[in-house]
CSV table of C-alpha atoms and ligand atoms in Angstrom, one decimal:
chain,number,residue,atom,x,y,z
A,1,UNK,CA,-5.2,40.5,15.6
A,2,UNK,CA,-6.8,37.1,16.1
A,3,UNK,CA,-3.9,34.7,15.8
A,4,UNK,CA,-6.2,31.7,16.0
A,5,UNK,CA,-6.7,32.4,12.3
A,6,UNK,CA,-3.3,30.8,11.8
A,7,UNK,CA,-4.7,27.5,13.0
A,8,UNK,CA,-7.0,27.4,10.0
A,9,UNK,CA,-4.0,26.8,7.7
A,10,UNK,CA,-3.8,23.1,6.6
A,11,UNK,CA,-0.6,21.0,7.0
A,12,UNK,CA,0.7,17.6,6.4
A,13,UNK,CA,2.9,15.4,8.5
A,14,UNK,CA,6.4,14.7,7.1
A,15,UNK,CA,9.7,13.3,8.1
A,16,UNK,CA,12.6,15.5,7.0
A,17,UNK,CA,15.8,13.5,7.0
A,18,UNK,CA,19.4,13.9,6.1
A,19,UNK,CA,22.9,12.8,7.1
A,20,UNK,CA,25.3,13.6,9.9
A,21,UNK,CA,28.7,12.3,9.1
A,22,UNK,CA,27.3,9.2,7.5
A,23,UNK,CA,24.6,8.6,10.1
A,24,UNK,CA,20.9,9.2,9.3
A,25,UNK,CA,19.2,12.0,11.1
A,26,UNK,CA,15.7,13.4,10.9
A,27,UNK,CA,12.8,15.3,12.4
A,28,UNK,CA,9.1,15.9,11.9
A,29,UNK,CA,8.2,18.8,9.7
A,30,UNK,CA,4.7,20.1,9.1
A,31,UNK,CA,5.6,23.1,6.9
A,32,UNK,CA,6.6,21.6,3.5
A,33,UNK,CA,5.1,22.7,0.3
A,34,UNK,CA,5.8,22.5,-3.5
A,35,UNK,CA,6.9,25.9,-4.9
A,36,UNK,CA,7.5,25.2,-8.6
A,37,UNK,CA,6.9,22.3,-10.9
A,38,UNK,CA,9.6,22.9,-13.6
A,39,UNK,CA,12.1,22.4,-12.1
A,40,UNK,CA,10.3,20.7,-9.2
A,41,UNK,CA,11.1,22.5,-6.0
A,42,UNK,CA,9.8,22.3,-2.5
A,43,UNK,CA,10.3,24.4,0.6
A,44,UNK,CA,10.5,23.1,4.1
A,45,UNK,CA,10.8,25.1,7.3
A,46,UNK,CA,13.1,23.7,10.0
A,47,UNK,CA,13.6,25.0,13.5
A,48,UNK,CA,17.2,26.1,14.1
A,49,UNK,CA,17.2,24.3,17.4
A,50,UNK,CA,16.7,21.0,15.6
A,51,UNK,CA,19.8,18.8,15.1
A,52,UNK,CA,18.7,18.1,11.6
A,53,UNK,CA,18.8,21.8,10.7
A,54,UNK,CA,22.6,22.0,11.0
A,55,UNK,CA,22.9,18.7,9.0
A,56,UNK,CA,20.9,20.1,6.1
A,57,UNK,CA,22.8,23.4,6.2
A,58,UNK,CA,26.1,21.6,6.1
A,59,UNK,CA,25.3,18.9,3.5
A,60,UNK,CA,23.0,20.9,1.3
A,61,UNK,CA,20.6,18.0,1.0
A,62,UNK,CA,17.4,16.8,2.6
A,63,UNK,CA,14.6,14.3,2.0
A,64,UNK,CA,10.9,14.6,2.7
A,65,UNK,CA,9.0,11.4,3.5
A,66,UNK,CA,5.2,11.9,3.4
A,67,UNK,CA,3.4,9.9,6.1
A,68,UNK,CA,0.1,8.1,5.6
A,69,UNK,CA,-2.9,7.9,8.0
A,70,UNK,CA,-1.8,4.3,8.7
A,71,UNK,CA,1.9,5.0,9.2
A,72,UNK,CA,3.2,3.9,12.6
A,73,UNK,CA,2.5,6.8,15.0
A,74,UNK,CA,5.7,6.0,16.8
A,75,UNK,CA,7.5,7.4,13.8
A,76,UNK,CA,6.1,10.8,14.8
A,77,UNK,CA,6.9,10.1,18.4
A,78,UNK,CA,10.5,9.2,17.7
A,79,UNK,CA,11.2,11.9,15.1
A,80,UNK,CA,9.1,14.6,16.6
A,81,UNK,CA,9.3,14.4,20.3
A,82,UNK,CA,12.8,13.0,21.0
A,83,UNK,CA,16.1,14.7,20.5
A,84,UNK,CA,19.1,13.2,18.7
A,85,UNK,CA,21.1,14.4,21.7
A,86,UNK,CA,19.9,11.5,23.8
A,87,UNK,CA,18.0,9.3,21.5
A,88,UNK,CA,19.0,7.4,18.3
A,89,UNK,CA,16.0,8.0,16.2
A,90,UNK,CA,17.1,5.5,13.6
A,91,UNK,CA,18.2,2.7,16.0
A,92,UNK,CA,14.9,0.8,15.6
A,93,UNK,CA,13.7,2.5,12.4
A,94,UNK,CA,14.2,0.5,9.2
A,95,UNK,CA,15.0,2.7,6.3
A,96,UNK,CA,16.0,2.5,2.7
A,97,UNK,CA,18.5,4.7,0.9
A,98,UNK,CA,17.0,6.4,-2.2
A,99,UNK,CA,18.6,9.1,-4.1
A,100,UNK,CA,21.5,8.7,-1.6
A,101,UNK,CA,19.1,9.9,1.2
A,102,UNK,CA,17.7,7.9,4.2
A,103,UNK,CA,14.0,7.3,3.7
A,104,UNK,CA,12.3,5.7,6.8
A,105,UNK,CA,10.0,2.8,6.1
A,106,UNK,CA,6.3,3.3,6.5
A,107,UNK,CA,5.9,6.4,4.5
A,108,UNK,CA,3.8,7.0,1.5
A,109,UNK,CA,6.2,8.8,-0.8
A,110,UNK,CA,9.5,10.6,-0.7
A,111,UNK,CA,11.3,13.5,-2.3
A,112,UNK,CA,15.1,13.8,-2.3
A,113,UNK,CA,16.2,17.5,-2.6
A,114,UNK,CA,19.3,19.5,-3.2
A,115,UNK,CA,19.2,22.9,-1.4
A,116,UNK,CA,19.1,25.6,-4.0
A,117,UNK,CA,18.2,28.5,-1.7
A,118,UNK,CA,17.2,29.4,1.9
A,119,UNK,CA,15.5,32.1,3.8
A,120,UNK,CA,16.5,33.0,7.3
A,121,UNK,CA,14.0,33.8,10.0
A,122,UNK,CA,14.6,34.4,13.7
A,123,UNK,CA,13.7,30.8,14.7
A,124,UNK,CA,13.6,28.8,11.5
A,125,UNK,CA,15.3,28.4,8.1
A,126,UNK,CA,13.2,27.9,5.1
A,127,UNK,CA,15.1,25.6,2.8
A,128,UNK,CA,14.3,25.6,-0.9
A,129,UNK,CA,15.1,22.2,-2.4
A,130,UNK,CA,15.2,21.1,-6.0
A,131,UNK,CA,13.8,17.6,-6.3
A,132,UNK,CA,16.3,15.2,-7.9
A,133,UNK,CA,14.7,11.9,-7.0
A,134,UNK,CA,11.2,11.0,-5.8
A,135,UNK,CA,8.7,8.1,-5.8
A,136,UNK,CA,5.4,6.9,-4.5
A,137,UNK,CA,6.1,3.9,-2.2
A,138,UNK,CA,2.5,2.6,-1.7
A,139,UNK,CA,-1.1,3.5,-1.9
A,140,UNK,CA,-2.6,5.1,1.2
A,141,UNK,CA,-4.2,8.4,2.4
A,142,UNK,CA,-1.7,11.1,3.2
A,143,UNK,CA,-1.7,12.1,6.8
A,144,UNK,CA,-2.8,15.6,7.6
A,145,UNK,CA,-1.9,17.5,10.7
A,146,UNK,CA,-5.6,17.7,11.6
A,147,UNK,CA,-5.9,13.9,11.3
A,148,UNK,CA,-2.8,13.5,13.6
A,149,UNK,CA,-4.4,15.8,16.2
A,150,UNK,CA,-7.9,14.5,16.1
A,151,UNK,CA,-7.3,10.8,15.7
A,152,UNK,CA,-3.8,9.8,16.7
A,153,UNK,CA,-3.6,12.0,19.7
A,154,UNK,CA,-6.7,10.3,21.0
A,155,UNK,CA,-9.2,13.0,20.8
A,156,UNK,CA,-11.3,10.6,18.8
A,157,UNK,CA,-11.0,6.9,18.2
A,158,UNK,CA,-9.2,5.8,15.0
A,159,UNK,CA,-11.9,3.1,14.7
A,160,UNK,CA,-14.8,5.4,15.2
A,161,UNK,CA,-17.1,5.7,12.2
A,162,UNK,CA,-17.3,9.4,12.8
A,163,UNK,CA,-15.8,12.1,15.0
A,164,UNK,CA,-19.1,12.0,17.0
A,165,UNK,CA,-17.5,9.3,19.1
A,166,UNK,CA,-15.8,12.1,21.1
A,167,UNK,CA,-18.7,12.2,23.6
A,168,UNK,CA,-18.4,8.5,24.3
A,169,UNK,CA,-14.7,8.9,24.9
A,170,UNK,CA,-15.4,11.8,27.3
A,171,UNK,CA,-17.1,9.4,29.6
A,172,UNK,CA,-13.7,7.9,30.5
A,173,UNK,CA,-10.9,9.4,32.5
A,174,UNK,CA,-8.4,11.1,30.3
A,175,UNK,CA,-4.6,10.7,30.9
A,176,UNK,CA,-2.3,12.9,29.0
A,177,UNK,CA,1.3,12.1,27.9
A,178,UNK,CA,3.4,15.0,29.1
A,179,UNK,CA,5.9,14.5,26.4
A,180,UNK,CA,3.8,14.4,23.2
A,181,UNK,CA,0.2,15.3,24.3
A,182,UNK,CA,-1.4,11.9,23.5
A,183,UNK,CA,-4.6,11.5,25.4
A,184,UNK,CA,-5.5,8.0,26.7
A,185,UNK,CA,-9.2,7.4,27.5
A,186,UNK,CA,-9.5,3.7,26.7
A,187,UNK,CA,-11.9,1.2,28.1
A,188,UNK,CA,-9.2,-0.3,30.4
A,189,UNK,CA,-8.6,2.1,33.3
A,190,UNK,CA,-5.2,3.7,33.0
A,191,UNK,CA,-4.1,2.3,36.4
A,192,UNK,CA,-4.8,-1.2,35.2
A,193,UNK,CA,-2.7,-0.9,32.1
A,194,UNK,CA,0.4,-3.2,32.4
A,195,UNK,CA,3.6,-1.6,33.8
A,196,UNK,CA,5.4,-2.0,30.5
A,197,UNK,CA,2.6,-0.1,28.6
A,198,UNK,CA,4.0,2.8,26.6
A,199,UNK,CA,2.6,5.9,24.9
A,200,UNK,CA,1.6,4.7,21.4
A,201,UNK,CA,2.8,8.0,19.9
A,202,UNK,CA,6.2,8.7,21.5
A,203,UNK,CA,7.0,5.5,23.4
A,204,UNK,CA,7.5,6.8,26.9
A,205,UNK,CA,6.3,4.9,30.0
A,206,UNK,CA,3.2,5.4,32.2
A,207,UNK,CA,5.2,7.6,34.6
A,208,UNK,CA,5.1,10.4,32.0
A,209,UNK,CA,1.3,10.5,32.0
A,210,UNK,CA,-0.8,12.9,34.1
A,211,UNK,CA,-4.6,12.7,34.8
A,212,UNK,CA,-6.4,15.6,33.3
B,1,LIG,FE1,3.7,10.4,24.3
């Protein structure tokens, strides 16, 4: 069995949000998909270790915010690489309440869902949600997981006309964020970046970076 076949599945990048005793919570989800159109239902797979998982299970509600290619990468850093145990993901994240759910600013569209079913797996719960409120917030290209990996994680420049710019980037030293995997290979040598420079994806300082 060649499990690399699984990498050929396509995914988006979404924020899955909910409430914990009146406080907004959320995490990054890649596995979200529409299941039926009438009624509109979507499924999202959430790791049981995620704090948001318990909140969805308790409240029976979740929201999906679709990110765009130009959404702030720090949203992914905050919601995907930090834990609510030691980091308030919503502290510096403006959000609006739509359909009684917290929708972080910067997304492309949102779906508010009531849990109508779930499937247990050893590591994840797949929540089936009926969409009771949704809207498009602005016009932009939806972010795919492939875009996130290729462009935002620094494997190619966001400003490059094509992905062929990879060979140029390879001429520089590469420093990798040990928290989120972002690869820095900018024109300014890593050592010369200011001391208060932070990872553009997850926000940690230079001390978290290792030379590859
Ligand atoms: Fe990082």
